[in-house]
PDB file of C-alpha atoms in Angstrom:
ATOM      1  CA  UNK A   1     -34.166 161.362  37.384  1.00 93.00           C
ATOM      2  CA  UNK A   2     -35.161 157.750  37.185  1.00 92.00           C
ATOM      3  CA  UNK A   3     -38.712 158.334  36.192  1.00 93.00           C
ATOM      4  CA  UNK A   4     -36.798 160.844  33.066  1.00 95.00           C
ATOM      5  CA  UNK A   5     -35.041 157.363  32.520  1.00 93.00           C
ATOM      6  CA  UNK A   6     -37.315 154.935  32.963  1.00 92.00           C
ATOM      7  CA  UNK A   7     -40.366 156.537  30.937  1.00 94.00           C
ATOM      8  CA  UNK A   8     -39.258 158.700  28.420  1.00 94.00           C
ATOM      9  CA  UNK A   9     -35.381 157.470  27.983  1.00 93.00           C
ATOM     10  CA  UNK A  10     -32.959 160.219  28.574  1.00 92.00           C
ATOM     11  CA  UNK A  11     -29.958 159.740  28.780  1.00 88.00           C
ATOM     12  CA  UNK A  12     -27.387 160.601  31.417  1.00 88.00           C
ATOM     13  CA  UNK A  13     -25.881 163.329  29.481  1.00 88.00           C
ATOM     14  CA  UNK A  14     -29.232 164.934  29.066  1.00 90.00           C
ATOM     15  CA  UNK A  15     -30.431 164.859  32.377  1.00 92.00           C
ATOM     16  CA  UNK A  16     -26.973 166.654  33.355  1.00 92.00           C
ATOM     17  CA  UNK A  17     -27.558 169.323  31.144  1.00 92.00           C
ATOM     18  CA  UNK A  18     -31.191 170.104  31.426  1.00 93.00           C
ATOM     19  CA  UNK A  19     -32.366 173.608  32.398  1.00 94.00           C
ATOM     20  CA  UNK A  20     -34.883 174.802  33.919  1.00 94.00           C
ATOM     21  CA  UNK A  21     -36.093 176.873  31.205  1.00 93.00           C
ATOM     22  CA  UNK A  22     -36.448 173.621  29.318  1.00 94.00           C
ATOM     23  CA  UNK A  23     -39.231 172.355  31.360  1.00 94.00           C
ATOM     24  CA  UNK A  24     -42.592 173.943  31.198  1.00 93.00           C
ATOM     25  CA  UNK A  25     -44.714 172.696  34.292  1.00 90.00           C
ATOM     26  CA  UNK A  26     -47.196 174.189  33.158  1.00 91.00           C
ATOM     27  CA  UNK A  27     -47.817 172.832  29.727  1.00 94.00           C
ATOM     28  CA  UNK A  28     -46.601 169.807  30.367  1.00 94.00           C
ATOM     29  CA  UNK A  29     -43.562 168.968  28.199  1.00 94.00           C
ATOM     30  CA  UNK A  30     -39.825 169.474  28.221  1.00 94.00           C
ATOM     31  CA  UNK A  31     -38.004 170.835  25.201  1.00 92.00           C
ATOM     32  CA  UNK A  32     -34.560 168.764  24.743  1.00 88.00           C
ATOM     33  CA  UNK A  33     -32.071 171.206  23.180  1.00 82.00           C
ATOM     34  CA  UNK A  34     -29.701 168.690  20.895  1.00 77.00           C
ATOM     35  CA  UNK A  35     -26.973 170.472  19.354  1.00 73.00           C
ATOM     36  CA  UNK A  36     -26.384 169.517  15.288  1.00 73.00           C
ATOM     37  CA  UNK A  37     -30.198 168.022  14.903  1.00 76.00           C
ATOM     38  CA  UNK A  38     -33.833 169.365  15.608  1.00 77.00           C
ATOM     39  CA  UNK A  39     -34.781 169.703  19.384  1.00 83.00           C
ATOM     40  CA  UNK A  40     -36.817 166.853  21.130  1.00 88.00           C
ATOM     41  CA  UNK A  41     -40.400 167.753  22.787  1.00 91.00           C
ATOM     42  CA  UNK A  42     -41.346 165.291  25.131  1.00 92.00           C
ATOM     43  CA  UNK A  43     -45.189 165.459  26.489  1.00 94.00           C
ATOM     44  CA  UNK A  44     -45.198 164.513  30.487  1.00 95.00           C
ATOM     45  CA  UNK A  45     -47.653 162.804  32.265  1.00 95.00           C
ATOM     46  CA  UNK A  46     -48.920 163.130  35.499  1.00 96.00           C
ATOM     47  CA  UNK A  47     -46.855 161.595  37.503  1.00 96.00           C
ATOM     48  CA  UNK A  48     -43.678 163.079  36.109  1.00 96.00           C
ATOM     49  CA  UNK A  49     -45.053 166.541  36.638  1.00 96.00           C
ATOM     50  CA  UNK A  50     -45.778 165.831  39.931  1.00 96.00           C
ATOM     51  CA  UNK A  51     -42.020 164.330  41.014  1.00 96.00           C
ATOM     52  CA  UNK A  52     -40.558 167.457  38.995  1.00 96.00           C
ATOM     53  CA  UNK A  53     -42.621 169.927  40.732  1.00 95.00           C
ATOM     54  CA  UNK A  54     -41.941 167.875  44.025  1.00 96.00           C
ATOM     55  CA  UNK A  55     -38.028 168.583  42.726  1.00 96.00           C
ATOM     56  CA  UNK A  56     -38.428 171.868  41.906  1.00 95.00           C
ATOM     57  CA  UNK A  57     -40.142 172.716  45.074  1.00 96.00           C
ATOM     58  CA  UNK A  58     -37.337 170.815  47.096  1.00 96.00           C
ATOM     59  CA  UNK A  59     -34.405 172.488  45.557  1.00 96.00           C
ATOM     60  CA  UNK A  60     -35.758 175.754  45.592  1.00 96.00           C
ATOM     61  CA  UNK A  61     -36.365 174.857  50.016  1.00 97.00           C
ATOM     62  CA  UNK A  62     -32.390 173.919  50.106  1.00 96.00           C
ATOM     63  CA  UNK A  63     -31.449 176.550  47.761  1.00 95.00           C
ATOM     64  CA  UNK A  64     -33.348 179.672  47.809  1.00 95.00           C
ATOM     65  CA  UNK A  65     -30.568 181.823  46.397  1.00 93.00           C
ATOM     66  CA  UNK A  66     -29.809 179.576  43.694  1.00 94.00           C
ATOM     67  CA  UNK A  67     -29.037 181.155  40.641  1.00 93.00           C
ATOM     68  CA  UNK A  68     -27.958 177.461  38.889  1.00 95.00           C
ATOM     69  CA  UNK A  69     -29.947 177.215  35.341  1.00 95.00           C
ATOM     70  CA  UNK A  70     -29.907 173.495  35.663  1.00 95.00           C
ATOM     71  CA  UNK A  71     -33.139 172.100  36.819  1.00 95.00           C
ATOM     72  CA  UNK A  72     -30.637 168.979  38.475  1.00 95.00           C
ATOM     73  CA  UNK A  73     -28.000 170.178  40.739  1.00 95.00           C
ATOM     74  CA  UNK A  74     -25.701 169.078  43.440  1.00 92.00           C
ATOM     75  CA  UNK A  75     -24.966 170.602  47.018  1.00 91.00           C
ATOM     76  CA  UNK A  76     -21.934 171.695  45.349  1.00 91.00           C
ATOM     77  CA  UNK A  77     -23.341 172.665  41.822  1.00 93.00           C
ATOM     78  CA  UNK A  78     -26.218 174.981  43.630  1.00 93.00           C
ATOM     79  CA  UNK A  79     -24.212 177.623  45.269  1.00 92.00           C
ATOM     80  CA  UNK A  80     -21.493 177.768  42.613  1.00 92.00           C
ATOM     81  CA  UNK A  81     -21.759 181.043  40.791  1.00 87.00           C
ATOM     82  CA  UNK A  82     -20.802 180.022  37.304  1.00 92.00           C
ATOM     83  CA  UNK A  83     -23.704 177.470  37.199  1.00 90.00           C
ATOM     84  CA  UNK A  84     -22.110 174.650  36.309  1.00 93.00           C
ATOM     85  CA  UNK A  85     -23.973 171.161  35.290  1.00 93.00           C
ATOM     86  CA  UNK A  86     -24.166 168.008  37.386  1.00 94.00           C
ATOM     87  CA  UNK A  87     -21.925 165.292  35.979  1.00 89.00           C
ATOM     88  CA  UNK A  88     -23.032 162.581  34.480  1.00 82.00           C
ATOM     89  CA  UNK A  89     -20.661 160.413  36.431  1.00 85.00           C
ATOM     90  CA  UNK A  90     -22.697 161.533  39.463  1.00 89.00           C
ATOM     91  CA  UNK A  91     -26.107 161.171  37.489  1.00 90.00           C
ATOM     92  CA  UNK A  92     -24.318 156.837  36.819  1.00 86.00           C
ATOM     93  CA  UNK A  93     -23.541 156.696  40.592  1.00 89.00           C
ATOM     94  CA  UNK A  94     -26.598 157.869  41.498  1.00 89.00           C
ATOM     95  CA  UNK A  95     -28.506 154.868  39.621  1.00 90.00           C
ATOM     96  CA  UNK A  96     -26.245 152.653  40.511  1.00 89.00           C
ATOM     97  CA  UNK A  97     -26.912 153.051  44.060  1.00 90.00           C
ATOM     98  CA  UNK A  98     -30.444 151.884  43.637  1.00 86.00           C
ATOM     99  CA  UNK A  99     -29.247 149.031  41.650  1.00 90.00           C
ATOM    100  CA  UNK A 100     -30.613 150.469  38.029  1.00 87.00           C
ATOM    101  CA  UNK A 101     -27.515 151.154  35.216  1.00 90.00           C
ATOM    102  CA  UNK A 102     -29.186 154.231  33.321  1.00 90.00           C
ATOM    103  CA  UNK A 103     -28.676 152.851  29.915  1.00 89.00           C
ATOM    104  CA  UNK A 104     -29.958 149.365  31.015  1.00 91.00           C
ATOM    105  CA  UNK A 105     -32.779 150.892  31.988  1.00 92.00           C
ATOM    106  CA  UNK A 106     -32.887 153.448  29.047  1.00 93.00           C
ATOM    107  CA  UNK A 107     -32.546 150.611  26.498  1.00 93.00           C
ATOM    108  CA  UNK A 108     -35.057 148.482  28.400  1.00 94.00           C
ATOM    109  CA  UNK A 109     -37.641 151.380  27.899  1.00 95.00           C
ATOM    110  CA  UNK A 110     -36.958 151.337  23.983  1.00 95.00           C
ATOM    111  CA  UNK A 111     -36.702 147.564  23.749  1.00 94.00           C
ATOM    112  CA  UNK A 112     -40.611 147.958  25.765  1.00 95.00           C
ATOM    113  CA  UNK A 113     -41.740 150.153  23.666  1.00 94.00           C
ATOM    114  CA  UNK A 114     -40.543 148.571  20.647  1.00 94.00           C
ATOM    115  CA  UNK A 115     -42.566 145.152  21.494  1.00 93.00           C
ATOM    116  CA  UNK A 116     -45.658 147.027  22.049  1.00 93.00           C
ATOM    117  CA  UNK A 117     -45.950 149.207  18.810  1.00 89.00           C
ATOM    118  CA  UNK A 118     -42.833 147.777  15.991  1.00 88.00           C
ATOM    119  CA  UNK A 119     -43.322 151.599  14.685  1.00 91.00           C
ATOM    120  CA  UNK A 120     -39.812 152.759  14.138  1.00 91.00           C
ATOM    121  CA  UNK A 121     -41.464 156.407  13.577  1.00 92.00           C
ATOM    122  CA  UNK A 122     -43.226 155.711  17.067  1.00 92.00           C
ATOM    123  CA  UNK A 123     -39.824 155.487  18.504  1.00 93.00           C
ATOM    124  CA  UNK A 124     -38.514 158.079  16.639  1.00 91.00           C
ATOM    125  CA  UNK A 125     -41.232 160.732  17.873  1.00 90.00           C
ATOM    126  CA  UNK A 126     -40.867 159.452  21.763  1.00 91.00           C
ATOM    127  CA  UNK A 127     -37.246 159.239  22.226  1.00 91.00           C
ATOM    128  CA  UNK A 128     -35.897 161.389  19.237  1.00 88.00           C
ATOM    129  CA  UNK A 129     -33.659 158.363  17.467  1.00 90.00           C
ATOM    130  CA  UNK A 130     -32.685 158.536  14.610  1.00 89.00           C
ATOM    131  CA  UNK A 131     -34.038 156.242  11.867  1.00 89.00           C
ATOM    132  CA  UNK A 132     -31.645 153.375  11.786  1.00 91.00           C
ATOM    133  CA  UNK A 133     -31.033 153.620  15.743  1.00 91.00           C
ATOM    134  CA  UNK A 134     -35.283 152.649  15.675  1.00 91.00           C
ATOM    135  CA  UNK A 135     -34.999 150.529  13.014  1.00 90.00           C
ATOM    136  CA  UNK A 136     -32.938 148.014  15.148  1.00 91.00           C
ATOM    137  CA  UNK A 137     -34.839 148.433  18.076  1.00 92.00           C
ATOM    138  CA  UNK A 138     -37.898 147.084  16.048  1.00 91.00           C
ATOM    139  CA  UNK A 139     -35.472 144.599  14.697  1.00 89.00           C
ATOM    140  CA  UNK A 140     -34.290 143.152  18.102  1.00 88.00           C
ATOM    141  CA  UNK A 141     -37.614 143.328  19.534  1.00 89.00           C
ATOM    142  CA  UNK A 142     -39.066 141.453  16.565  1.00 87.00           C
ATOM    143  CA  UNK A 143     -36.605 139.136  15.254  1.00 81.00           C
ATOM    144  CA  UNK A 144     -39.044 137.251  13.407  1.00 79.00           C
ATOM    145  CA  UNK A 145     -39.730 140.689  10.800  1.00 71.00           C
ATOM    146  CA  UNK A 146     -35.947 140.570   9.236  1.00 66.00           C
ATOM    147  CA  UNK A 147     -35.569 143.043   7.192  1.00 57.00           C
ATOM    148  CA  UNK A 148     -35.700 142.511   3.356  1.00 57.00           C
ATOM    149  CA  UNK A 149     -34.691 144.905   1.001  1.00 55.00           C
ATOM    150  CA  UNK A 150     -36.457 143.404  -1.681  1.00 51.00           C
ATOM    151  CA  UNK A 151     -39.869 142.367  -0.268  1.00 51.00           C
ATOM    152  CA  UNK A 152     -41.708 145.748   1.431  1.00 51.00           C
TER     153      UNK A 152
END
C-alpha cells in the first residue's frame, strides 16, 4: 500500500476499492476505475510489481478460498462472502502506524514531482488530476512562476 502511495499517489479511497481485475501483473499497469470521469492507467515499475506479486502471492497462502475481488483485504474482509472492501479508516491506521499520514505522503509525491518537471499535463497523466488541481501543484512548487492571465 505505501509504495501505491508513495510512488504513484493513490489515495486511501482507491486503494480500498481496488480489484484484482484492475491490476494486470503481467503488463504492468493498473487500470483505476473513477466513477463520473475517464479511468486512470498507471504504468508500474519493477519494484511495485514485485511487492504486489509478493501480496498477491501472500494473500492467496492465508486465503486460498478467497473469493474477495479486492486485491487489499482484511482477515475479516477475506472470508466474508459478499466481498466487501477494506476501509479506508483501516487503510489511515495502517499508515499511521508506521508514522506516514497517506495524504502527507500522497501530496508530498505531487509536490516532488511538481519541482522536478512544472508540467501540469505531466501531473495530470501520472496521478489523473484534474487541470486546476495540477495547476496549483506547479504553483506551490514554483512560487516564483505566478500565474498571469495576461502574459503567456
Amino acid at each position: 500500500m505505501v509504495a501505491f502511495v508513495a510512488i504513484y499517489a493513490l489515495l486511501p479511497g482507491q486503494l480500498a476499492h481496488l480489484r484484482r481485475t484492475e491490476l494486470a501483473l503481467s503488463k504492468g499497469r493498473l487500470g483505476l476505475r473513477r466513477p463520473g470521469r475517464m479511468d486512470h492507467v498507471v504504468y508500474l515499475d519493477a519494484f511495485t510489481l514485485r511487492l504486489a506479486a509478493a501480496w498477491e502471492l501472500q494473500r492467496h497462502r492465508r486465503w486460498p478460498d478467497s473469493s474477495n475481488p479486492h486485491f487489499f483485504v482484511t482477515r475479516n474482509t477475506a472470508v466474508d462472502d459478499s466481498g466487501p472492501s477494506i476501509s479506508a479508516g483501516v487503510i489511515q491506521h495502517l499508515f499511521q502506524r508506521v508514522g506516514l499520514p497517506a495524504g502527507r505522503l500522497r501530496v508530498d509525491r505531487i509536490v516532488d514531482e511538481a519541482r522536478h518537471s512544472a508540467d501540469p499535463v505531466r501531473l495530470m497523466e501520472l496521478f489523473g488530476l484534474f487541470n486546476r488541481s495540477a495547476t496549483r501543484y506547479v504553483l506551490s512548487a514554483h512560487p516564483d512562476k505566478k500565474h498571469d492571465p495576461i502574459t503567456p
